[in-house]
PDB file of C-alpha atoms and ligand atoms in Angstrom:
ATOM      1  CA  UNK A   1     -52.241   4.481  40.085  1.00 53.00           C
ATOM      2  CA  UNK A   2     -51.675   0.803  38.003  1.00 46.00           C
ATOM      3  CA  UNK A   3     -48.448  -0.274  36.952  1.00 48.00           C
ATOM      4  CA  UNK A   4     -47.964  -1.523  34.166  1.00 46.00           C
ATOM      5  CA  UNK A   5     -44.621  -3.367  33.182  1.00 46.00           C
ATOM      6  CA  UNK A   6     -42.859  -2.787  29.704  1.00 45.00           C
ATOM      7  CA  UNK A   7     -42.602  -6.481  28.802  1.00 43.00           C
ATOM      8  CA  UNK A   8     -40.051  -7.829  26.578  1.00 42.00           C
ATOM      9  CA  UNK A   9     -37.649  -4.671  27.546  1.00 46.00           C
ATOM     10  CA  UNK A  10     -33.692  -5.155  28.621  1.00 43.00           C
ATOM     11  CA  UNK A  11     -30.802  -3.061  29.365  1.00 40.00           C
ATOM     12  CA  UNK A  12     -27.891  -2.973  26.768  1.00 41.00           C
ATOM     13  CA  UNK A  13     -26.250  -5.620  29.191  1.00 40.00           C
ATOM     14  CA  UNK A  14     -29.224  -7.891  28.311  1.00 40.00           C
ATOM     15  CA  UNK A  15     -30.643  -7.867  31.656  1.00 39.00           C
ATOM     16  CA  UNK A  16     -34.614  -7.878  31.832  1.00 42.00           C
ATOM     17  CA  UNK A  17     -35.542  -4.013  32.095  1.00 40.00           C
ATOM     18  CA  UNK A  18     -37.635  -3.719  35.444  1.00 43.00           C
ATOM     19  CA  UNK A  19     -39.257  -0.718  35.113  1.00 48.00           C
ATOM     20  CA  UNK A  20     -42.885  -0.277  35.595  1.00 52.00           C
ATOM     21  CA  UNK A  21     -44.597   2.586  33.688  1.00 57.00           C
ATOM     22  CA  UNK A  22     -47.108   4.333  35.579  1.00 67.00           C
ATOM     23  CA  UNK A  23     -50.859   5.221  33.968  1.00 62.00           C
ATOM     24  CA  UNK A  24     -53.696   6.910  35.261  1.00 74.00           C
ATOM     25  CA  UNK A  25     -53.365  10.141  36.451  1.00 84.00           C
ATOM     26  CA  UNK A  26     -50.788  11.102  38.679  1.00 91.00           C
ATOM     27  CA  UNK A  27     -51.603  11.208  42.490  1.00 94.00           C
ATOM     28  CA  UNK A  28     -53.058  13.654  44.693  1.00 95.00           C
ATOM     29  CA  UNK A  29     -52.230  13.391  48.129  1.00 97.00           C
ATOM     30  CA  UNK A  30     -54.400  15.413  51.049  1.00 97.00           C
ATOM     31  CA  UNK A  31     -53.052  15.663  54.793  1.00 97.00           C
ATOM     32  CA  UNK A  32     -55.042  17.830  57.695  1.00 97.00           C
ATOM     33  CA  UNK A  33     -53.140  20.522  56.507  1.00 97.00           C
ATOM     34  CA  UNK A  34     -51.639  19.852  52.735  1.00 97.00           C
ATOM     35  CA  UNK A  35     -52.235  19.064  49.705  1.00 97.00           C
ATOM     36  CA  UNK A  36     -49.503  17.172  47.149  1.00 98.00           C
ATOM     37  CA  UNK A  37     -49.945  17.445  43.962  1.00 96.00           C
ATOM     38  CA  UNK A  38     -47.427  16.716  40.236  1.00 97.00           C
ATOM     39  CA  UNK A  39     -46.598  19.767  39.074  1.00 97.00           C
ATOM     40  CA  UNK A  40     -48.538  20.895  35.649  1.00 96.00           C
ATOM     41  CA  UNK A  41     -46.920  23.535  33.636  1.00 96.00           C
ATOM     42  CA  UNK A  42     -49.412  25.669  35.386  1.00 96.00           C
ATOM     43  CA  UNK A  43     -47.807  25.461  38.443  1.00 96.00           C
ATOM     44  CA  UNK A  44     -44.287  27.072  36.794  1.00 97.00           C
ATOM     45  CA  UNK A  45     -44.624  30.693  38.475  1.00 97.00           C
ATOM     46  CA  UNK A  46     -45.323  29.084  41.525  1.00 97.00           C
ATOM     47  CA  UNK A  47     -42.288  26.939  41.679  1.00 97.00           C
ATOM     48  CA  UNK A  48     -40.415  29.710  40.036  1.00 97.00           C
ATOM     49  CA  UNK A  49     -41.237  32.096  43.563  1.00 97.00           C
ATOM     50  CA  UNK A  50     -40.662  29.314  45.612  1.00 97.00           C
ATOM     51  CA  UNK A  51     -37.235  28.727  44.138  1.00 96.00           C
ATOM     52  CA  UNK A  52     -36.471  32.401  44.286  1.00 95.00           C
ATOM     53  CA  UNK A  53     -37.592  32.620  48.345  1.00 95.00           C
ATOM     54  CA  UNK A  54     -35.493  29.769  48.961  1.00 95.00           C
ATOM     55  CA  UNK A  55     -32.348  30.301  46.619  1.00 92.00           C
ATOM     56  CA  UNK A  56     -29.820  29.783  49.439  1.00 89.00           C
ATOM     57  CA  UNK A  57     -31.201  26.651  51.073  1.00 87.00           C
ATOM     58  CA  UNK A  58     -31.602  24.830  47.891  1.00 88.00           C
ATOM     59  CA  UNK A  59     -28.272  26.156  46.727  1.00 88.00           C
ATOM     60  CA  UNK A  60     -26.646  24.768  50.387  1.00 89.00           C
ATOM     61  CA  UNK A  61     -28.844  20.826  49.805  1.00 88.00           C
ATOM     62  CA  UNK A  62     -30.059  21.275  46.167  1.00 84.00           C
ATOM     63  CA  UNK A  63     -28.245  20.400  42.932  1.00 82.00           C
ATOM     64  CA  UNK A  64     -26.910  23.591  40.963  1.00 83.00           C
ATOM     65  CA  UNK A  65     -29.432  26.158  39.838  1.00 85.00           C
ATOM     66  CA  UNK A  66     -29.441  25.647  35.906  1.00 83.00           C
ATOM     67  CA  UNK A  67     -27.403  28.295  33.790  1.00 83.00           C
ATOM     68  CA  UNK A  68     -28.325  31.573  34.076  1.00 83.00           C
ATOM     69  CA  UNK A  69     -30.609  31.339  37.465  1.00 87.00           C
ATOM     70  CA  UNK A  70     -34.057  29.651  37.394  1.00 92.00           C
ATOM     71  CA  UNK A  71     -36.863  31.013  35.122  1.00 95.00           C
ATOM     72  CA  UNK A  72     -40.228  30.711  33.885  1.00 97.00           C
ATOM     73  CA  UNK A  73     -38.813  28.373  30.961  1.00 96.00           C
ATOM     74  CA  UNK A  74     -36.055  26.202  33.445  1.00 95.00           C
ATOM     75  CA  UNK A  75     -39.324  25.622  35.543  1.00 97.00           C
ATOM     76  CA  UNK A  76     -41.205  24.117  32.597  1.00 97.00           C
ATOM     77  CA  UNK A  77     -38.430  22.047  32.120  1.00 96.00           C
ATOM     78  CA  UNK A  78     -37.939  20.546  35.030  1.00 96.00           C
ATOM     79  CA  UNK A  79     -41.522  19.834  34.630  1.00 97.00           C
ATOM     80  CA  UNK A  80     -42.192  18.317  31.610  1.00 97.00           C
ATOM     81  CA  UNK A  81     -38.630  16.175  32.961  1.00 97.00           C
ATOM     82  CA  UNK A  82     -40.937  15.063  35.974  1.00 97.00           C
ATOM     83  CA  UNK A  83     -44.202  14.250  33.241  1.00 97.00           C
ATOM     84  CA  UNK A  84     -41.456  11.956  30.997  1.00 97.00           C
ATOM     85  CA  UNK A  85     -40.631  10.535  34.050  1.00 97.00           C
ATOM     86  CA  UNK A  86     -43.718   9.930  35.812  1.00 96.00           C
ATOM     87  CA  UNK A  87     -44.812   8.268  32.314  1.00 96.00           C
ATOM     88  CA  UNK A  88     -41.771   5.974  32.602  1.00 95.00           C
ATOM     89  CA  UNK A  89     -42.266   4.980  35.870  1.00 96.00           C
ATOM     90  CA  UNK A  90     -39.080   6.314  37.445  1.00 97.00           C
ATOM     91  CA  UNK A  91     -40.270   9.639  39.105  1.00 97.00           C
ATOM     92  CA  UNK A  92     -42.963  11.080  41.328  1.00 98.00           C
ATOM     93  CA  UNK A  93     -42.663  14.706  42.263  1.00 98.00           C
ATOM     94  CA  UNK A  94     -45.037  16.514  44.469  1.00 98.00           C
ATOM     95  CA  UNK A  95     -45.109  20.087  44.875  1.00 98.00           C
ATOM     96  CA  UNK A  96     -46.387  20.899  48.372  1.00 98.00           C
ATOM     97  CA  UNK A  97     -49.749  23.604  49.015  1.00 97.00           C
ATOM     98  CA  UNK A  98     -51.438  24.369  52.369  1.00 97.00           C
ATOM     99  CA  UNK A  99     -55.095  23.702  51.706  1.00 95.00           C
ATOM    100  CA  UNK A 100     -56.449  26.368  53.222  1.00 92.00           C
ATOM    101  CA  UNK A 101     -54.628  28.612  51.343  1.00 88.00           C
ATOM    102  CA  UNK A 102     -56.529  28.430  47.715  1.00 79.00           C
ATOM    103  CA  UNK A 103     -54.355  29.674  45.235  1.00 83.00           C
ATOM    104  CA  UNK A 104     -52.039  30.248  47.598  1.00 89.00           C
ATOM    105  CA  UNK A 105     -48.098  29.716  47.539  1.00 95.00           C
ATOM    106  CA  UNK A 106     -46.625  26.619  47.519  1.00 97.00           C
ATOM    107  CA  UNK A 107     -45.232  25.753  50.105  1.00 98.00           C
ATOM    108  CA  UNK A 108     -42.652  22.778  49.600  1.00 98.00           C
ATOM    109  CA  UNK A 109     -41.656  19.755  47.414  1.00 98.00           C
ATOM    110  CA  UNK A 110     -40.898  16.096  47.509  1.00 98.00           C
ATOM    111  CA  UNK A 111     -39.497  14.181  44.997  1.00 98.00           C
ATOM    112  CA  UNK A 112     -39.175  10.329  44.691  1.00 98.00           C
ATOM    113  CA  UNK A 113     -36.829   9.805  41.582  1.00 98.00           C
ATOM    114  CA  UNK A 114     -34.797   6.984  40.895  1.00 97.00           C
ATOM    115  CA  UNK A 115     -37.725   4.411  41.968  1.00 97.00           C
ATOM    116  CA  UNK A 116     -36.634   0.600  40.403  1.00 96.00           C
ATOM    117  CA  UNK A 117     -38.973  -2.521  40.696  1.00 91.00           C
ATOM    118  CA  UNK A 118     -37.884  -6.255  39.808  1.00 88.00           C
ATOM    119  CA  UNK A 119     -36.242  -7.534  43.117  1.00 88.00           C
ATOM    120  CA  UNK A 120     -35.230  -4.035  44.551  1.00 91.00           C
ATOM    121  CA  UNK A 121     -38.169  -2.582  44.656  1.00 93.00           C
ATOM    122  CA  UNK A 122     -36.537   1.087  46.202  1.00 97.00           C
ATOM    123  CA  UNK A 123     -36.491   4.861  45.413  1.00 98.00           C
ATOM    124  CA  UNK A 124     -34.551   7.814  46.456  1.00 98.00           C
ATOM    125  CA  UNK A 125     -36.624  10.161  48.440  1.00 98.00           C
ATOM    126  CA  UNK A 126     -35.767  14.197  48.023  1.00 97.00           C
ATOM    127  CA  UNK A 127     -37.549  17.254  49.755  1.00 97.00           C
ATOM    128  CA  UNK A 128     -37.349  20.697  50.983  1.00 97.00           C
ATOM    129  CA  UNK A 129     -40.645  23.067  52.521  1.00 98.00           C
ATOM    130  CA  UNK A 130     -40.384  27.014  52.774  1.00 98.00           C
ATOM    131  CA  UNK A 131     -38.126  28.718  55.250  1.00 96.00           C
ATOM    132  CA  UNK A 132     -40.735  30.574  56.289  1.00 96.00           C
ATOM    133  CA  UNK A 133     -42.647  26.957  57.066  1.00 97.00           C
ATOM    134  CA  UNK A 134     -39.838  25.345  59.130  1.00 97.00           C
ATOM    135  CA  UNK A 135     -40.941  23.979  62.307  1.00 97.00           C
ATOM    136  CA  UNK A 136     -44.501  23.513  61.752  1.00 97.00           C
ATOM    137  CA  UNK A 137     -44.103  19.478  61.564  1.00 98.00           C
ATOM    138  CA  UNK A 138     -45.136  20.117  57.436  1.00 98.00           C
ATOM    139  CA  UNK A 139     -42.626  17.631  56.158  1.00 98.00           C
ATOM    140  CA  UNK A 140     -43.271  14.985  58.993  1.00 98.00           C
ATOM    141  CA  UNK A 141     -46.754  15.491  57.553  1.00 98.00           C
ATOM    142  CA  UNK A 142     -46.335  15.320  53.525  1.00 98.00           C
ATOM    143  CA  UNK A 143     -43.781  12.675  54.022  1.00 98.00           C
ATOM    144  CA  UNK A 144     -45.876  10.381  56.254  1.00 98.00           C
ATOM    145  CA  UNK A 145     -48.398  10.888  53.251  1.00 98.00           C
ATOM    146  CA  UNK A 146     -45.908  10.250  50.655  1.00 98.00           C
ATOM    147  CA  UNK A 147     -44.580   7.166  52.254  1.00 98.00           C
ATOM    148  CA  UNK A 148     -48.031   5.990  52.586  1.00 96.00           C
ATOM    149  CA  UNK A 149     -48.555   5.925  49.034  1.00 96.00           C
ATOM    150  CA  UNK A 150     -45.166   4.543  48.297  1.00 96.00           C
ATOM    151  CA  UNK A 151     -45.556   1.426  50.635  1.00 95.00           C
ATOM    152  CA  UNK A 152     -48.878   0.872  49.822  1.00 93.00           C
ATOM    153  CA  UNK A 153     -49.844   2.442  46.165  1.00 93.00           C
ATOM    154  CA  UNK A 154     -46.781   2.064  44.428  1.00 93.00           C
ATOM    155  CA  UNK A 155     -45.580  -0.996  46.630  1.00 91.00           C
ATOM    156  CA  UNK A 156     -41.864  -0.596  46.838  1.00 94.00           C
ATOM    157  CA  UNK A 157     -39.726  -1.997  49.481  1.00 95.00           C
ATOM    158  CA  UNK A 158     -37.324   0.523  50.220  1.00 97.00           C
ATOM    159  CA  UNK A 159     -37.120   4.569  50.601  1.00 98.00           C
ATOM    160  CA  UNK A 160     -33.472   5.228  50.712  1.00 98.00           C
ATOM    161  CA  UNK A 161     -32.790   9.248  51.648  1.00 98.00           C
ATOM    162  CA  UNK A 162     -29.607  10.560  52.153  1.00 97.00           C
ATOM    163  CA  UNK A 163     -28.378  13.922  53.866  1.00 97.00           C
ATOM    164  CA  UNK A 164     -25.175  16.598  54.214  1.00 96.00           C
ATOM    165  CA  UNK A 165     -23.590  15.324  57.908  1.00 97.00           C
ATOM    166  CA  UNK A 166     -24.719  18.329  59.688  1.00 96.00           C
ATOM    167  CA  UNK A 167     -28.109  18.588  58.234  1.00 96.00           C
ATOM    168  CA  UNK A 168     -29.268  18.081  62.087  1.00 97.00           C
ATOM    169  CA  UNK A 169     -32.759  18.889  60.736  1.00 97.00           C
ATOM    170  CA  UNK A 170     -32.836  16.181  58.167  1.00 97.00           C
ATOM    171  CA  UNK A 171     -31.442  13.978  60.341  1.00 98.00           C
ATOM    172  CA  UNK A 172     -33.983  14.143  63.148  1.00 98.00           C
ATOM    173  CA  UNK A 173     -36.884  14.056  60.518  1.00 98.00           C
ATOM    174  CA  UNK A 174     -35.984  11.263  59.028  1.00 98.00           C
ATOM    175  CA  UNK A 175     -35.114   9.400  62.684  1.00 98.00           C
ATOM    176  CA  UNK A 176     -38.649  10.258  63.621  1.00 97.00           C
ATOM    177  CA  UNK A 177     -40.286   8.795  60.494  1.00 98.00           C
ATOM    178  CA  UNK A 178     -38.162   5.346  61.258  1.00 98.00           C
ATOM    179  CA  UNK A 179     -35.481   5.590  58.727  1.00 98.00           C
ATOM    180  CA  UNK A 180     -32.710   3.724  59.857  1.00 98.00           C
ATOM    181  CA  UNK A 181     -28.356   4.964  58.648  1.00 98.00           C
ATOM    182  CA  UNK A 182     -27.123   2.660  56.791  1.00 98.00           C
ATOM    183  CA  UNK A 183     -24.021   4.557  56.529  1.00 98.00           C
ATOM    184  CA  UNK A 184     -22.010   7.227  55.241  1.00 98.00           C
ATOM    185  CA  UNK A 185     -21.227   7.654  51.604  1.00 98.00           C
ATOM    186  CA  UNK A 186     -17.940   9.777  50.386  1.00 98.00           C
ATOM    187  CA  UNK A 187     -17.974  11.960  47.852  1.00 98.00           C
ATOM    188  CA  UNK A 188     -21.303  11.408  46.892  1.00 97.00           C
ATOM    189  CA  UNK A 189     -22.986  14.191  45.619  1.00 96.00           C
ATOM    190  CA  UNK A 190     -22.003  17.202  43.955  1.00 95.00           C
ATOM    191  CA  UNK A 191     -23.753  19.932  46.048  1.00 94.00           C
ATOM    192  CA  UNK A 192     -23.249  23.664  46.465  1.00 91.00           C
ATOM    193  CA  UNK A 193     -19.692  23.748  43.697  1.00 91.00           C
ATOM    194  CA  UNK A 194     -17.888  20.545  45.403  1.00 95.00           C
ATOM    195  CA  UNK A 195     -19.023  16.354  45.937  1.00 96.00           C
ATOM    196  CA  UNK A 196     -19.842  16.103  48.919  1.00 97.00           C
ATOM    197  CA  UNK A 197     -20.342  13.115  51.704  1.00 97.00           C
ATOM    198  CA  UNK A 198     -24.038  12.151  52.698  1.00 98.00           C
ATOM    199  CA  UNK A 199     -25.503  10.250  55.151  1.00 98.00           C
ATOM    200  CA  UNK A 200     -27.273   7.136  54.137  1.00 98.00           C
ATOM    201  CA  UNK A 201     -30.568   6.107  55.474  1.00 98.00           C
ATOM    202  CA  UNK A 202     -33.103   3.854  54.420  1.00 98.00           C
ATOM    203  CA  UNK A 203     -36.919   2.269  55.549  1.00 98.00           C
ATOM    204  CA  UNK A 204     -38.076  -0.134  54.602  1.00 97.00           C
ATOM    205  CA  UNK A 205     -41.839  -1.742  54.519  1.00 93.00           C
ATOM    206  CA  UNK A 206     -41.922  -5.310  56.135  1.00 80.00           C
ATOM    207  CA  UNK A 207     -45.254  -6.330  54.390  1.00 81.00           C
ATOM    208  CA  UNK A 208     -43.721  -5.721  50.859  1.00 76.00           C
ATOM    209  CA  UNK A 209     -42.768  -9.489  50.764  1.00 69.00           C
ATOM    210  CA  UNK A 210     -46.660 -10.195  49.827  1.00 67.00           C
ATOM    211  CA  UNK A 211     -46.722  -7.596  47.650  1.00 63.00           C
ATOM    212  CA  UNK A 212     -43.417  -8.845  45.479  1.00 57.00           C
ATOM    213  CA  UNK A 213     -45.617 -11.792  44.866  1.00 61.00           C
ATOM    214  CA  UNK A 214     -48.603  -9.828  43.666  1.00 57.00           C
ATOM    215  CA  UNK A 215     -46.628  -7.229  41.532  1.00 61.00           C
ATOM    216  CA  UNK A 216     -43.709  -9.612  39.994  1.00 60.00           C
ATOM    217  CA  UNK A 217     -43.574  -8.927  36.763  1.00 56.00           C
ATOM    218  CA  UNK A 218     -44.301 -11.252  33.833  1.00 45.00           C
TER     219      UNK A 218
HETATM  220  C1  COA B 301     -35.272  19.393  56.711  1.00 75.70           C
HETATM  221  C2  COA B 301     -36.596  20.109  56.480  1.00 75.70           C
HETATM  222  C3  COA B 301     -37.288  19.483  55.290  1.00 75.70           C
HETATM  223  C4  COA B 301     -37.467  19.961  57.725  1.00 75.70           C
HETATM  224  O1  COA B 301     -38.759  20.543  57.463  1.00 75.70           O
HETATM  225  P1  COA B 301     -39.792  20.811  58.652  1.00 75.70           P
HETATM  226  O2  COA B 301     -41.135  21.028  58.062  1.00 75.70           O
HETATM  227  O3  COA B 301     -39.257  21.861  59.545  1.00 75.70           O
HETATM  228  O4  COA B 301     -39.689  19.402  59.369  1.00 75.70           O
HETATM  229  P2  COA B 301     -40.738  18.728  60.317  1.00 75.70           P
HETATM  230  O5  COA B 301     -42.019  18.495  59.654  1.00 75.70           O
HETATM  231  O6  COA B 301     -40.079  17.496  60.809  1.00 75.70           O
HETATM  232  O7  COA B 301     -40.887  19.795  61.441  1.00 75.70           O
HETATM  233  C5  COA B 301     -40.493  19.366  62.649  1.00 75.70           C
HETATM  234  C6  COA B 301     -40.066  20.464  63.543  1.00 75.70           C
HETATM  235  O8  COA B 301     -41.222  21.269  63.798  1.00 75.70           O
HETATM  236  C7  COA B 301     -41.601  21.156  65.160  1.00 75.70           C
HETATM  237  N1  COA B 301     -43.067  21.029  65.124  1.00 75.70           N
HETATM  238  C8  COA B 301     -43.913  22.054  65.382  1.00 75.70           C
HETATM  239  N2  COA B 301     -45.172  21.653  65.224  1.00 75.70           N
HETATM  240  C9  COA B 301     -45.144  20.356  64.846  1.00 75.70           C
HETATM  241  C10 COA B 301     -46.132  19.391  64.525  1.00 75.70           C
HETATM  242  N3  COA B 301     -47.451  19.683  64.570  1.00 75.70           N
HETATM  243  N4  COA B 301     -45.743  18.148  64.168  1.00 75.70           N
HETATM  244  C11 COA B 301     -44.430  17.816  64.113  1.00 75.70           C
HETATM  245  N5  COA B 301     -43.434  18.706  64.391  1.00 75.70           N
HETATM  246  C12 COA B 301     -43.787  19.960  64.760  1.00 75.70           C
HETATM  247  C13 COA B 301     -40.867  19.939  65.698  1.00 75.70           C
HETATM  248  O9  COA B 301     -40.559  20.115  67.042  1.00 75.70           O
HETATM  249  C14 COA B 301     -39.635  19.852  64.833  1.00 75.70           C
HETATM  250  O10 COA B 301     -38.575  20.631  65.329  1.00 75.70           O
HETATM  251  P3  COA B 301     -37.045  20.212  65.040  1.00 75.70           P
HETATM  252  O11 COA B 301     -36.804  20.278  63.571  1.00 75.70           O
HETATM  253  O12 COA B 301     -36.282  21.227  65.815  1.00 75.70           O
HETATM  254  O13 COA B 301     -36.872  18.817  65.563  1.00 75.70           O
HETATM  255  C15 COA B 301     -36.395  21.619  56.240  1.00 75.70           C
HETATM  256  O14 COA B 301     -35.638  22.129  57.289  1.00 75.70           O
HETATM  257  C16 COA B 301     -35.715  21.929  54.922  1.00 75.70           C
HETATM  258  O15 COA B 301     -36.367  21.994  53.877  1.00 75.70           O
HETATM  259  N6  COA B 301     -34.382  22.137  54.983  1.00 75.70           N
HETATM  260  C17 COA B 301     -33.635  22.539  53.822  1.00 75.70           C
HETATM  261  C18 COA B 301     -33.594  21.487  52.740  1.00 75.70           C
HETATM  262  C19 COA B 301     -33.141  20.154  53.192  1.00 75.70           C
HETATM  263  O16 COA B 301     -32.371  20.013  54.137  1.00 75.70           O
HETATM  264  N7  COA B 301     -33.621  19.143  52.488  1.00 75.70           N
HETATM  265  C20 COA B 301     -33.245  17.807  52.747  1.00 75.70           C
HETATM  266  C21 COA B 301     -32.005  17.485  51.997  1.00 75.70           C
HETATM  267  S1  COA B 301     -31.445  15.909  52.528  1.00 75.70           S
END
């Protein structure tokens, strides 16, 4: 994946716009076990049984379910939201498959949204895998993948992911990838009908300070 920076761009406060759209095609990712690959509106009914088989999960983490429940048509949506923002360099979202599964379902997500370049450099990491997957070490997998390509395709400095105190799952898979709290934010998101307080972690990639160099824009 190249990036290629919008020159000339700035914010309505008349600060230089930093963000990097993204061409080529979007990135395929292959662990032992998984593949990760952005969504195409083929993959709607898939994400549309996944969301179904998970409904209270994403409801307890997630942001609301859209009007009316998910559908066929919400699904394309959120899709063609990750394509806009894939081309405008401020999302990556992965939908998770088990590779020796062909045509099998999928299996879990991970979305980096949110992703900023100039001297931050950072994006918010999101992600949830199948109930019926938990405890297989799936997300330690896709997300040792995904921050792979992050640190070293994509070049940012910082993954910043942030969890509901009590998520004692979250907690110890991010601790185990190296993610470091940072802190605790109040009120942060709104989750499940009420903002809620998160936990803040972070890593970040020590050899980034090269990279800055390489990928400053202008
Ligand atoms: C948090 C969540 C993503 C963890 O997914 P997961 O696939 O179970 O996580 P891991 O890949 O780290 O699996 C590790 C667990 O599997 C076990 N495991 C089994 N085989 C393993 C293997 N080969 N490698 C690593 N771990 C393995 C580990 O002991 C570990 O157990 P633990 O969770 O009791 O410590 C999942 O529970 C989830 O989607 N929760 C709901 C949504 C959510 O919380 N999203 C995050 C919002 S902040």
């Amino acid at each position: 994946m190249e990036l290629d920076h919008i020159p000339g761009q700035r914010t309505p406060s008349g600060a230089r716009h930093y963000r990097v759209a993204m061409t080529g095609p979007p990135p395929c990712l292959q662990t032992p076990r998984l593949e990760l690959r952005c969504p195409t509106t083929d993959d709607a009914p898939a994400m549309l049984a996944f969301a179904q088989r998970n409904s209270e999960a994403l409801q307890r983490f997630g942001p609301q379910a859209p009007a009316g429940g998910h559908s066929i048509d919400s699904m394309v949506a959120r899709i063609e939201r990750a394509q806009r923002g894939f081309d405008d360099g401020t999302t990556v979202r992965f939908n998770i498959y088990l590779r020796d599964e062909h045509d099998g379902p999928m299996v879990g997500e991970v979305g980096l949204s949110n992703i900023v370049r100039g001297c931050f450099r950072a994006c918010h990491l999101g992600y949830h895998i199948d109930q019926a997957h938990e405890g297989k070490g799936l997300m330690s997998e896709s997300l040792r993948a995904v921050i792979g390509h992050v640190f070293d395709e994509m070049k940012l400095h910082r993954i910043m992911a942030n969890y509901l105190p009590g998520n004692d799952r979250s907690a110890r898979l991010l601790e185990r990838l190296g993610f470091v709290i940072e802190g605790r934010a109040k009120d942060y998101l709104f989750i499940n009908g009420a903002w809620r307080d998160h936990v803040l972690t972070s890593l970040t990639n020590p050899q980034a300070q090269d990279w800055y160099a390489i990928c400053r824009p202008g």
